[in-house]
mmCIF file of C-alpha atoms and ligand atoms in Angstrom:
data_model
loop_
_atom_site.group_PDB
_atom_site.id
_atom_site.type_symbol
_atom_site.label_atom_id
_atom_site.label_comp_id
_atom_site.label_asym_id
_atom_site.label_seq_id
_atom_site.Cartn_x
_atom_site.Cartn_y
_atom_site.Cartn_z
ATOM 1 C CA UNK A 1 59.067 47.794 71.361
ATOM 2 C CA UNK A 2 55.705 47.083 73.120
ATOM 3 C CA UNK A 3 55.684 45.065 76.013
ATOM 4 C CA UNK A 4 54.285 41.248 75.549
ATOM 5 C CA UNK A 5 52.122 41.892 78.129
ATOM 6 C CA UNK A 6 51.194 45.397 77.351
ATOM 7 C CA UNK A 7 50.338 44.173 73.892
ATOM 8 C CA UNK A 8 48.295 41.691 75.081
ATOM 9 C CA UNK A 9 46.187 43.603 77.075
ATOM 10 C CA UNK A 10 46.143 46.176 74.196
ATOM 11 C CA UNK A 11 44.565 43.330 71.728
ATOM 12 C CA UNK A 12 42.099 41.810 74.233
ATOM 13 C CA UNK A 13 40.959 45.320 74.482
ATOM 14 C CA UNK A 14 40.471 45.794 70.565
ATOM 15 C CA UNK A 15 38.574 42.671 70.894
ATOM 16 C CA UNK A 16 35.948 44.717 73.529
ATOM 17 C CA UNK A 17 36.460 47.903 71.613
ATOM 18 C CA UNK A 18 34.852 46.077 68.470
ATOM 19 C CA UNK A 19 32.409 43.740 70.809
ATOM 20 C CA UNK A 20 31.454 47.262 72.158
ATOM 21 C CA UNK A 21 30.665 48.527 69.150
ATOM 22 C CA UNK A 22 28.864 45.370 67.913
ATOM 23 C CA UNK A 23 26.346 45.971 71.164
ATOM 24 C CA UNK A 24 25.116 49.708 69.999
ATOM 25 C CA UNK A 25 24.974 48.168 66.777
ATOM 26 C CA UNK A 26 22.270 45.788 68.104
ATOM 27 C CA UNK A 27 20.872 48.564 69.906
ATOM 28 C CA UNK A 28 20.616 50.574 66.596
ATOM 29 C CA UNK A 29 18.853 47.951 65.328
ATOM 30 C CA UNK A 30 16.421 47.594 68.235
ATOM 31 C CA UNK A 31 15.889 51.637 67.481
ATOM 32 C CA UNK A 32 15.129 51.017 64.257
ATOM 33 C CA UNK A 33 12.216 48.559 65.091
ATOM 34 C CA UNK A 34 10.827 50.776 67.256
ATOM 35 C CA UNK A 35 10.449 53.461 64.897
ATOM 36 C CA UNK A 36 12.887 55.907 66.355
ATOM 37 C CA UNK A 37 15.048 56.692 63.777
ATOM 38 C CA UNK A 38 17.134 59.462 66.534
ATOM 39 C CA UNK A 39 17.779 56.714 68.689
ATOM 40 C CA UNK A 40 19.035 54.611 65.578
ATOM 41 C CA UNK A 41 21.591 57.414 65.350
ATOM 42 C CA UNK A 42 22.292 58.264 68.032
ATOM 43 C CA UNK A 43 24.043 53.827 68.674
ATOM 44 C CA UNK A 44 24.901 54.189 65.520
ATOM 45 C CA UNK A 45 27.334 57.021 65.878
ATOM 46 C CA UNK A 46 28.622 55.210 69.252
ATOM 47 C CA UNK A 47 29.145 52.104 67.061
ATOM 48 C CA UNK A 48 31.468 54.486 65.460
ATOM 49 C CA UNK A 49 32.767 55.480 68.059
ATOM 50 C CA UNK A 50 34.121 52.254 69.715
ATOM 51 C CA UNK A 51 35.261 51.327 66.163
ATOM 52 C CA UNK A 52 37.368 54.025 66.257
ATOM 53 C CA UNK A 53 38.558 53.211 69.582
ATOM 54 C CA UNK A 54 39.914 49.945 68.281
ATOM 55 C CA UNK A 55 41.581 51.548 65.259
ATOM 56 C CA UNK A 56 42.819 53.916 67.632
ATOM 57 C CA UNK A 57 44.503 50.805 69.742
ATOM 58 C CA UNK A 58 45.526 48.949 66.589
ATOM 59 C CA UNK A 59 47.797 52.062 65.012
ATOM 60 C CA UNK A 60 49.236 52.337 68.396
ATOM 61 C CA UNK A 61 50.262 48.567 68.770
ATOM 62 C CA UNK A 62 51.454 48.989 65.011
ATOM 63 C CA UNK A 63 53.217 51.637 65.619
ATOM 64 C CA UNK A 64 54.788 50.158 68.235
ATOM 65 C CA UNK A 65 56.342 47.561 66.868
ATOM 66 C CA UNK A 66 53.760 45.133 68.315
ATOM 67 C CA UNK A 67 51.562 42.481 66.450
ATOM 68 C CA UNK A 68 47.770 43.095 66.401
ATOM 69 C CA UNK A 69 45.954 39.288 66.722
ATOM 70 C CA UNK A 70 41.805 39.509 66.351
ATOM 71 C CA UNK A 71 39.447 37.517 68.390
ATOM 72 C CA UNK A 72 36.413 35.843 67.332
ATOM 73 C CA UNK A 73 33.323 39.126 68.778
ATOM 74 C CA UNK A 74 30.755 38.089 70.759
ATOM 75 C CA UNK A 75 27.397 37.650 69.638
ATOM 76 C CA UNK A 76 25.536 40.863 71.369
ATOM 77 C CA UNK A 77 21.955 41.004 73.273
ATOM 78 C CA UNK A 78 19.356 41.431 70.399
ATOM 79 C CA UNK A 79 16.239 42.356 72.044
ATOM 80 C CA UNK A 80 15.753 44.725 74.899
ATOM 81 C CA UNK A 81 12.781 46.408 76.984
ATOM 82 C CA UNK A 82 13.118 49.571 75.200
ATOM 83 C CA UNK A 83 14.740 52.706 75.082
ATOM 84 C CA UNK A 84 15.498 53.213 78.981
ATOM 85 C CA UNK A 85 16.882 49.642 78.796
ATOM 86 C CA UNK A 86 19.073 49.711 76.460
ATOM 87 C CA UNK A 87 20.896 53.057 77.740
ATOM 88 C CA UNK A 88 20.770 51.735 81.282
ATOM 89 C CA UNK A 89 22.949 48.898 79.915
ATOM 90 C CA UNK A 90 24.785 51.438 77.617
ATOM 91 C CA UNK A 91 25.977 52.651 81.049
ATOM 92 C CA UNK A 92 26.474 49.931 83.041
ATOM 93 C CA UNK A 93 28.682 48.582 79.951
ATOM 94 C CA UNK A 94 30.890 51.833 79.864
ATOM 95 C CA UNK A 95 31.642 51.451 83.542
ATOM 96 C CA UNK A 96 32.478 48.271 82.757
ATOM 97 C CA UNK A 97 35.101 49.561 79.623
ATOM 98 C CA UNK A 98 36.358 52.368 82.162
ATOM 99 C CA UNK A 99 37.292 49.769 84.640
ATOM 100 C CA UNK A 100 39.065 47.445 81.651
ATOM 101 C CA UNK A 101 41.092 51.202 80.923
ATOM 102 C CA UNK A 102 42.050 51.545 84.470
ATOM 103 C CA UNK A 103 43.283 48.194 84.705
ATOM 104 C CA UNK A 104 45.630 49.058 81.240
ATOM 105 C CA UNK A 105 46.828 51.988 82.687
ATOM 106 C CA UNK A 106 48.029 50.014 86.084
ATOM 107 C CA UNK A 107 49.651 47.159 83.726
ATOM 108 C CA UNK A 108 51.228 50.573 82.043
ATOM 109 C CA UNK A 109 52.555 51.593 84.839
ATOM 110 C CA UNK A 110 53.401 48.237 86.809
ATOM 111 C CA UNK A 111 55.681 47.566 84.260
ATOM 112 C CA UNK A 112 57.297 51.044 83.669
ATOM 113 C CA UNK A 113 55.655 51.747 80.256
ATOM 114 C CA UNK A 114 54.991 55.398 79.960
ATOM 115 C CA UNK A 115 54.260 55.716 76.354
ATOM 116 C CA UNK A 116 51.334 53.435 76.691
ATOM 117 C CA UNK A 117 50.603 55.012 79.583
ATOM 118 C CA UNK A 118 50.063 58.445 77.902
ATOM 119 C CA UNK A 119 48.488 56.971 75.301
ATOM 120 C CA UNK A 120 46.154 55.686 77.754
ATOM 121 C CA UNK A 121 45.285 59.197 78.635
ATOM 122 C CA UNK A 122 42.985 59.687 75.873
ATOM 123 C CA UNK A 123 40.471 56.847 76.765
ATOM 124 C CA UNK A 124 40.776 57.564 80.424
ATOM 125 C CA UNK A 125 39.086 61.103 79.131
ATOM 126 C CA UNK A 126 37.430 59.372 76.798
ATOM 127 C CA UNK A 127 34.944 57.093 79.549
ATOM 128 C CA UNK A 128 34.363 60.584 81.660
ATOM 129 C CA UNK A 129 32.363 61.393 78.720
ATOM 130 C CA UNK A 130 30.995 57.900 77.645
ATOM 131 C CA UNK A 131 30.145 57.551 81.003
ATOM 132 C CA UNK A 132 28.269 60.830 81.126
ATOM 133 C CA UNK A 133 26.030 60.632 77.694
ATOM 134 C CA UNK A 134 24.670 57.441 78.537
ATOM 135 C CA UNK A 135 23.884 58.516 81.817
ATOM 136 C CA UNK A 136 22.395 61.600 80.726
ATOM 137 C CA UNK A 137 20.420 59.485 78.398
ATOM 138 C CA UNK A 138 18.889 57.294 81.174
ATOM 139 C CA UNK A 139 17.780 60.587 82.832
ATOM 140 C CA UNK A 140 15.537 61.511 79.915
ATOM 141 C CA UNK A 141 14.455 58.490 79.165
ATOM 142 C CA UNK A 142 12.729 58.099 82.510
ATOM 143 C CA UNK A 143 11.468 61.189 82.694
ATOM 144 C CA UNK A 144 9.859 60.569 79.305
ATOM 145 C CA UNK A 145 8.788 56.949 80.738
ATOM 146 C CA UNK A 146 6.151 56.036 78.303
ATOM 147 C CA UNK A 147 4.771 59.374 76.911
ATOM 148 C CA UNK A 148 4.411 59.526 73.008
ATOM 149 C CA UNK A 149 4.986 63.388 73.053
ATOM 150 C CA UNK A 150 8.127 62.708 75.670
ATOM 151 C CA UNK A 151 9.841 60.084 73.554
ATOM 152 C CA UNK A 152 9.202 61.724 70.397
ATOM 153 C CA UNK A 153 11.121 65.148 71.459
ATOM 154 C CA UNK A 154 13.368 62.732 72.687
ATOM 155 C CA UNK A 155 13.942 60.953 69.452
ATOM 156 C CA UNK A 156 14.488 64.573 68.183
ATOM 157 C CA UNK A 157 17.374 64.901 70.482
ATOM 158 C CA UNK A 158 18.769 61.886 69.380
ATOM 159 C CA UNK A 159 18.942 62.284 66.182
ATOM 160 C CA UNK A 160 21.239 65.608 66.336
ATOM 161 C CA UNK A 161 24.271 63.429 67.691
ATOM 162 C CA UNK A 162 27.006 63.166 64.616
ATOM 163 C CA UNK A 163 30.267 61.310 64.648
ATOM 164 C CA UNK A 164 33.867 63.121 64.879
ATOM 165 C CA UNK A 165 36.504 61.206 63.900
ATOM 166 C CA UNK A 166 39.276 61.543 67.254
ATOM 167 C CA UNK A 167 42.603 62.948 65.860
ATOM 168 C CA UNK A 168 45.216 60.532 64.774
ATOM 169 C CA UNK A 169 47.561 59.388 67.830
ATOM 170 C CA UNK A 170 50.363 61.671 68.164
HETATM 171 FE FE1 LIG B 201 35.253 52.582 73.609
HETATM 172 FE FE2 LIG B 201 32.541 53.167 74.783
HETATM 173 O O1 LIG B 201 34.303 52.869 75.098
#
């Protein structure tokens, strides 16, 4: 049986799993606008992503015993500078996520709960390489800066990004 305050914690993250996903959404949105249908993708699969995160969390609460309880999502930013904009926040939002993670995994362990804790394990992996695409991305778009030719290879790029599924929790 999961922990009250495990589960908790486990919920509130759903909650930012699914707000998470409701920012790239924006984002995608904000691609679209501008006409670059590989940056479109490219939030769109990281929409997926983070939904998949939460569905990840909510068969593990499920599964153990616990009670999932949804949150009203926060309305996301809707407008932003442009591409290098949005992934600098992109990154600056998964630090933010990896820090929430960390702070699960010490609650995991505070209170002796292993199996969350190796659960855990997965999104702790997981941020290394959020962390590191959105990063990457804020390298290339400021190298492109505001060249047509830059951000259109770029937009290329983009658009080869495709979602996999993560494999059901163990
Ligand atoms: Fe679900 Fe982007 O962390």
């Amino acid at each position: 049986m999961l922990d009250k305050r495990m589960q908790d914690a486990i919920n509130d993250q759903i909650n930012w799993e699914l707000y998470s996903g409701y920012l790239y959404l924006s984002m995608a949105a904000q691609f679209s606008e501008m006409g670059m249908a590989g940056g479109q993708n490219w939030m769109t699969v990281q929409y997926q992503e983070e939904l998949s995160h939460a569905q990840k969390m909510f068969d593990y609460v499920t599964t153990r015993g616990g009670r999932v309880t949804l949150e009203a999502i926060p309305k996301p930013q809707t407008e932003w500078a442009g591409g290098l904009d949005m992934f600098k926040e992109a990154l600056a939002h998964e630090e933010g996520v990896t820090a929430r993670i960390f702070d699960l995994a010490s609650l995991a362990l505070e209170i002796k709960d292993h199996a969350t804790h190796n659960f855990l394990q997965y999104f702790i992996a997981e941020q290394v390489e959020e962390e590191e695409s959105a990063g990457d991305m804020v390298q290339k778009f400021t190298m492109a800066g505001d060249q047509p030719g830059g951000l259109y290879q770029l937009d290329k790029e983009l658009a080869a990004r495709v979602f996999t599924p993560p494999a059901p929790a163990a």
